[in-house]
Amino acid sequence: MSEFKLSDPYGTAPVQAPFTQSVSRGVAWNDLPLTREYTIGQLLDQTIARCGANDALVFPDRDYRLTWLELGREVDLVARGLMALGIQRGEKIALWATNVPYWVVLMLAAAKIGAILLPLNTNYKKHELDFSLKQSGAENLVIIEGYRDCDFTKVVRDLVPELGTMPRGMLKSAAFPHLKRVLFMGGTKYRGMYSLDEIKNLAQEVPYADYFARQAELDVNDVVNMQYTSGTTGFPKGVQLTHRNIANDSFWIALAQNFSVKDRLCVPVPLFHCFGCVLGVLCALNQGVTLVFVERFDPIQVLTAIEKEKCTAVYGVPTMYIAMLDHPLFDRFDLRSLRTGIMSGAACPVHRMRQVIEKMHMREVCIPYGLTEAGPVMTMTRYFEPSIERKCTTLGQALPGIEVAVIVPETGEIAEIGQDGELCCRGYNNMKGYYNLPEQTAACLDKNGWLHSGDIGRMDAEGYYYITGRLKDLIIRGGENISPKEVEEFLGTMPGVRDVAVVGCPSKKYGEQPAAFIIRSEGSNITAEDVANYCKNQIAWFKIPKYVHFLKEFPLTASRKVRKFELREMAHDLWPYA
């Protein structure tokens, strides 16, 4: 194992001081190598060897549980089945599914054979699936029946009508020339799709020698995960994350929570986000933590899972914690097994954090900060933070092995301690780049290796970071990133819309809600209800503007650009308590 040494851009010794705290294995953080050169598959094998008889995967609502050894066998079976289908190293497997047991199996199986998992947001609709498949050039698509009001099988059949006429394994789609296979994550047989049982049955066609040879070919710098994330430039971009990126980032995230084989982590957040698959699955994989899942968030199901499985940790965004705390049945649950977990996605009011610590017994709860491109965490509070103010008002300190700097946008120089600038990082965690988007990659990753977050912040004398503003025009609603430009481009296709501008409107519950300001075409009399109906089943529900206001003209700069800060002020005045 090699050590990854980085300079400290500030030369501040206090930044390193907390790292001397002992972790659950009795090892000081400073005694550990900063990086581990393992693939995800190798990490799984090590965990099986260390604690194979322990619970790995538990779904309390369906009495489904696997030990690490049993999980490893399922992973190997599916991985060999995927190889039998002809899936090659470097092929992309788009996965459109909720938190079902085989999500984790498929994630690890793809990693073992050198495929790239491409998790898709379950809130996507036809418009967004079409874009993601085309932009990524995904060779494989795995789906479940559907989610909420969206029938995934129908959407896929509409987009790929050839599934109804072409034999499996010989798919040739006019709209998606890269697409070779569609797989169904279940036992039901759909025309043109491989079922999960069929994939597992195909495993016998691949000798273990071939399977092991494939794994031996892999490199820690291979892309293993491609996350689509919204930015300011229109449609989402595919963030390419390597084994090295996420295996190491998750290792330190796990230690920041003092995880060990004794911990049981409840994961009600979606696996298609890094929150679920990196902070959840890979943190557990690194330390042998038991994963306890609910398929979709429901406060009672989560509270039941915590009590039934004696969970020591739980993840969520602030709205999830608030939904549990405010539920009329909250006091009926015994949550004394909890001690830690993660709250992420939005700022948490101090009084709510105090409730989480006192009523949910999460005295060691942690808050991470980062972005998908950063693997995804660059800074994080630790389980041993000395005060609730540190937990609530800061972003924590840089994770070991990651340089974090505040860079002054106007000069490109590193800011002084206490001075505002853009939060940037570099290290083992930074993405390989955006898929097939070299210009956007260069705009995010500069020539000196700094990844630019787009957030304005500062660092104090003890190495704690704070957010003070935002450079990029991004809306964050309850942990979901929304690109205003993407919504604007979609609404621009609506008859009766001459021009549109989308901004974030402050929300007590979600942090922000999307608000659309629209200039109607001449003679048009479209309403806010018409706008909502036009968006329905075309874009994800959380991107649909919560508020719509019609204007005759936009406020413009001298160069005729929309003065969005004025629209944000207007949104605040129109909907002050959104």
XYZ file of C-alpha atoms in Angstrom, residues 39-402:
364
model
C -10.428 -2.219 -6.147
C -13.984 -2.435 -4.814
C -13.943 -6.182 -5.472
C -10.781 -6.621 -3.426
C -12.341 -4.663 -0.557
C -15.330 -7.006 -0.623
C -13.071 -10.061 -0.518
C -11.147 -8.617 2.445
C -14.347 -7.901 4.358
C -15.629 -11.430 3.732
C -12.336 -12.851 5.030
C -12.497 -10.631 8.119
C -16.159 -10.939 9.154
C -17.887 -13.265 6.683
C -20.381 -14.625 9.238
C -21.651 -11.157 10.209
C -24.814 -9.665 8.756
C -24.044 -7.622 5.648
C -27.408 -6.777 4.106
C -30.750 -6.592 5.927
C -34.209 -5.571 4.686
C -36.391 -5.781 7.807
C -39.679 -5.155 5.970
C -39.288 -8.372 3.947
C -37.182 -10.416 6.377
C -34.314 -10.534 3.876
C -30.791 -10.825 5.209
C -27.420 -11.969 3.941
C -24.116 -12.401 5.732
C -21.015 -11.004 4.060
C -20.157 -14.514 2.872
C -23.646 -14.998 1.411
C -23.530 -11.567 -0.199
C -20.173 -12.458 -1.766
C -21.637 -15.627 -3.267
C -24.572 -13.711 -4.772
C -22.182 -11.108 -6.170
C -20.002 -13.779 -7.786
C -23.044 -15.507 -9.271
C -24.421 -12.307 -10.831
C -20.957 -11.163 -11.954
C -20.313 -14.413 -13.824
C -23.813 -14.219 -15.312
C -23.073 -10.718 -16.606
C -19.839 -12.000 -18.138
C -21.791 -14.816 -19.806
C -24.015 -12.191 -21.414
C -20.892 -10.700 -22.962
C -20.441 -7.634 -20.766
C -16.873 -6.430 -21.152
C -14.520 -4.434 -18.969
C -15.384 -0.741 -19.342
C -19.001 -1.308 -20.439
C -21.594 0.824 -18.682
C -24.532 -0.671 -16.796
C -27.302 1.872 -16.261
C -29.351 0.920 -13.198
C -32.842 2.399 -12.763
C -34.144 1.016 -9.488
C -35.142 1.823 -5.928
C -33.322 0.427 -2.861
C -33.993 -3.244 -3.547
C -31.675 -6.052 -2.341
C -30.102 -6.755 -5.723
C -29.122 -3.089 -6.200
C -26.146 -3.666 -3.905
C -25.417 -7.057 -5.465
C -25.360 -5.567 -8.960
C -23.197 -2.643 -7.846
C -20.535 -4.989 -6.471
C -20.861 -7.497 -9.332
C -20.277 -4.746 -11.894
C -17.195 -3.605 -9.971
C -15.782 -7.149 -9.889
C -15.879 -7.531 -13.672
C -14.645 -4.035 -14.483
C -17.983 -2.642 -15.650
C -19.103 0.892 -14.842
C -22.267 1.311 -12.804
C -24.414 4.213 -13.946
C -27.075 4.803 -11.259
C -30.177 6.614 -12.536
C -32.452 8.766 -10.424
C -35.717 6.906 -9.805
C -37.573 10.214 -10.163
C -36.488 10.476 -13.788
C -39.131 10.469 -16.466
C -38.959 9.619 -20.157
C -37.241 12.875 -21.167
C -34.396 12.396 -18.674
C -33.890 8.676 -19.282
C -33.641 9.356 -23.004
C -30.925 11.962 -22.424
C -28.934 9.862 -19.931
C -28.835 6.772 -22.151
C -27.797 8.774 -25.200
C -25.169 10.946 -23.519
C -23.587 8.031 -21.656
C -23.673 5.576 -24.535
C -24.697 2.934 -21.996
C -24.461 -0.581 -23.394
C -26.693 -2.105 -20.707
C -29.843 -1.036 -18.873
C -31.225 -2.698 -15.735
C -34.690 -1.760 -14.491
C -37.416 -2.657 -11.991
C -41.202 -2.419 -12.555
C -41.402 1.257 -11.696
C -41.627 3.858 -8.970
C -44.521 6.018 -7.845
C -46.588 6.889 -10.919
C -43.904 5.936 -13.446
C -43.964 2.502 -15.130
C -40.298 1.912 -15.973
C -41.057 -1.036 -18.254
C -43.486 1.070 -20.316
C -41.056 4.004 -20.565
C -38.297 1.682 -21.779
C -40.562 -0.069 -24.292
C -41.667 3.336 -25.640
C -38.065 4.477 -26.043
C -36.787 1.128 -27.349
C -39.659 -0.421 -29.357
C -37.201 -2.901 -30.883
C -37.347 -4.872 -27.619
C -40.654 -6.294 -28.792
C -39.301 -7.638 -32.081
C -35.603 -8.471 -31.664
C -34.111 -11.525 -29.912
C -32.321 -10.894 -26.633
C -28.619 -10.336 -27.075
C -29.160 -9.067 -30.626
C -30.749 -5.710 -29.836
C -30.204 -2.979 -32.404
C -31.915 0.248 -31.391
C -32.233 3.123 -33.842
C -32.420 5.715 -31.052
C -29.738 4.107 -28.851
C -27.141 2.460 -31.100
C -24.865 1.664 -28.125
C -27.533 -0.229 -26.200
C -26.968 -4.002 -26.351
C -29.050 -5.435 -23.513
C -31.961 -4.635 -21.236
C -32.170 -6.599 -17.992
C -35.061 -6.828 -15.561
C -34.224 -6.969 -11.854
C -36.777 -9.569 -10.885
C -38.257 -12.913 -11.841
C -40.895 -11.599 -14.255
C -40.136 -12.260 -17.914
C -40.504 -9.341 -20.303
C -40.045 -9.694 -24.035
C -36.574 -8.684 -25.098
C -35.253 -8.475 -21.511
C -33.149 -10.868 -19.442
C -34.585 -11.661 -16.010
C -32.461 -11.812 -12.876
C -32.950 -15.566 -12.542
C -31.775 -16.091 -16.123
C -28.649 -14.035 -15.480
C -27.802 -16.107 -12.398
C -28.405 -19.350 -14.298
C -25.942 -18.234 -16.978
C -23.114 -18.077 -14.406
C -22.226 -21.731 -14.964
C -21.109 -20.860 -18.491
C -18.191 -18.799 -17.154
C -15.346 -20.789 -15.536
C -13.946 -19.340 -12.324
C -10.554 -19.114 -14.022
C -11.994 -16.625 -16.535
C -13.733 -14.720 -13.742
C -10.522 -14.426 -11.721
C -8.559 -13.453 -14.832
C -10.983 -10.586 -15.458
C -10.507 -9.315 -11.913
C -6.726 -9.507 -12.261
C -6.908 -7.143 -15.263
C -8.524 -4.348 -13.276
C -6.761 -1.204 -12.134
C -7.640 1.040 -9.198
C -7.741 3.990 -11.605
C -10.464 2.383 -13.740
C -13.808 4.172 -13.675
C -16.260 2.096 -11.616
C -19.128 4.514 -11.040
C -20.625 7.234 -13.227
C -22.998 9.568 -11.435
C -25.170 12.015 -13.348
C -25.290 15.317 -11.509
C -26.934 18.627 -12.334
C -24.862 21.732 -12.799
C -25.365 25.148 -14.336
C -24.784 24.164 -17.963
C -28.074 22.489 -18.803
C -28.526 18.748 -18.662
C -26.712 16.590 -16.072
C -23.117 15.535 -16.644
C -21.677 12.062 -16.063
C -19.130 12.240 -13.242
C -16.560 9.462 -13.676
C -15.408 8.055 -10.324
C -12.670 5.433 -10.023
C -12.116 2.586 -7.568
C -9.394 4.721 -5.998
C -11.667 7.761 -5.659
C -14.541 6.171 -3.824
C -12.780 3.339 -1.980
C -10.504 5.823 -0.224
C -13.063 8.569 0.312
C -15.473 6.102 1.905
C -12.693 4.717 4.141
C -12.144 8.075 5.816
C -15.871 8.873 5.933
C -16.346 5.607 7.833
C -13.569 6.450 10.305
C -15.014 9.935 10.846
C -18.055 8.106 12.266
C -15.882 5.638 14.230
C -17.435 2.706 12.369
C -16.447 -0.879 13.155
C -17.813 -4.389 12.602
C -20.057 -3.797 15.627
C -22.062 -1.075 13.845
C -25.387 -1.438 12.071
C -26.236 1.367 9.646
C -29.805 2.200 8.586
C -29.849 3.589 5.013
C -33.151 5.206 3.982
C -31.481 7.502 1.429
C -31.550 6.464 -2.262
C -28.740 4.284 -3.527
C -28.626 6.144 -6.853
C -26.983 9.064 -5.036
C -23.416 8.971 -3.698
C -25.020 9.378 -0.271
C -26.398 5.857 -0.580
C -23.853 3.972 -2.645
C -20.594 5.594 -1.430
C -21.298 6.966 2.059
C -23.575 3.992 2.666
C -22.493 0.815 0.882
C -18.779 1.518 0.573
C -18.376 2.890 4.103
C -19.944 -0.344 5.337
C -17.736 -2.393 3.011
C -14.587 -0.736 4.325
C -15.335 -1.483 7.967
C -17.633 -4.532 7.857
C -20.686 -2.557 8.989
C -24.132 -4.159 8.615
C -26.364 -2.344 6.098
C -30.042 -2.081 7.072
C -32.204 -0.799 4.213
C -35.682 0.512 3.611
C -36.731 0.620 -0.026
C -38.018 4.185 0.146
C -38.161 6.688 2.969
C -41.090 6.435 5.341
C -40.586 7.725 8.906
C -42.339 4.795 10.563
C -40.479 2.206 8.475
C -37.154 3.828 9.328
C -37.929 4.078 13.047
C -39.120 0.464 13.023
C -35.941 -0.692 11.271
C -33.724 1.160 13.759
C -35.509 -0.370 16.746
C -35.848 -3.893 15.323
C -32.248 -4.176 14.107
C -30.663 -2.186 16.963
C -29.028 0.195 14.482
C -26.158 2.289 15.778
C -26.266 4.775 12.896
C -28.755 6.253 10.446
C -28.387 8.526 7.419
C -30.677 11.239 6.105
C -31.206 14.801 4.956
C -32.632 17.255 7.536
C -36.208 16.843 6.239
C -36.001 13.095 6.942
C -34.908 13.647 10.529
C -37.625 16.283 10.997
C -40.258 13.885 9.609
C -39.213 11.264 12.172
C -38.954 13.665 15.111
C -42.331 15.266 14.381
C -44.207 12.020 13.768
C -46.963 11.510 16.379
C -45.702 7.955 17.048
C -42.039 8.943 17.520
C -42.014 8.468 21.294
C -43.128 4.842 20.968
C -39.796 3.787 19.472
C -36.676 2.781 21.383
C -33.741 4.456 19.622
C -31.167 4.093 22.381
C -28.972 1.895 20.160
C -28.147 4.925 17.962
C -24.947 6.896 18.463
C -23.868 8.321 15.083
C -24.806 8.746 11.437
C -24.787 11.442 8.803
C -26.969 14.448 8.160
C -26.350 15.934 4.729
C -27.904 17.777 1.800
C -28.921 21.014 3.523
C -28.183 23.128 6.574
C -29.767 21.963 9.819
C -31.143 24.456 12.366
C -29.355 24.187 15.727
C -32.552 23.362 17.644
C -33.250 20.465 15.255
C -29.714 19.131 15.608
C -30.143 19.299 19.373
C -33.300 17.182 19.041
C -31.443 14.623 16.921
C -28.707 14.387 19.543
C -30.995 14.286 22.557
C -34.151 12.504 21.355
C -32.510 10.140 18.862
C -29.388 9.641 21.011
C -27.134 10.532 18.051
C -24.524 12.357 20.115
C -21.842 11.541 17.519
C -23.785 12.562 14.378
C -21.569 13.921 11.567
C -22.009 16.379 8.711
C -20.012 15.960 5.469
C -19.467 18.499 2.706
C -18.537 18.013 -0.902
C -19.959 17.360 -4.334
C -20.273 14.335 -6.569
C -17.148 15.394 -8.463
C -15.190 15.232 -5.182
C -15.918 11.586 -4.665
C -18.118 13.029 -2.961
C -16.762 14.262 0.417
C -13.886 16.679 0.951
C -14.551 17.902 4.510
C -16.476 16.408 7.411
C -17.188 16.885 11.089
C -16.032 14.015 13.289
C -17.842 11.879 15.832
C -15.839 13.538 18.630
C -16.642 17.185 17.817
C -16.560 19.187 21.055
C -19.744 21.234 20.572
C -23.102 21.277 18.834
C -22.119 24.569 17.195
C -19.218 22.821 15.461
C -21.639 20.179 14.164
C -24.209 22.674 12.890
C -22.365 25.755 11.718
C -19.262 24.257 10.079
C -18.430 21.867 7.270
C -15.859 20.150 9.442
C -12.220 19.735 8.476
C -10.525 18.277 5.424
C -10.467 14.484 5.281
C -6.963 12.987 5.529
C -5.148 12.942 2.200
C -7.315 15.685 0.689
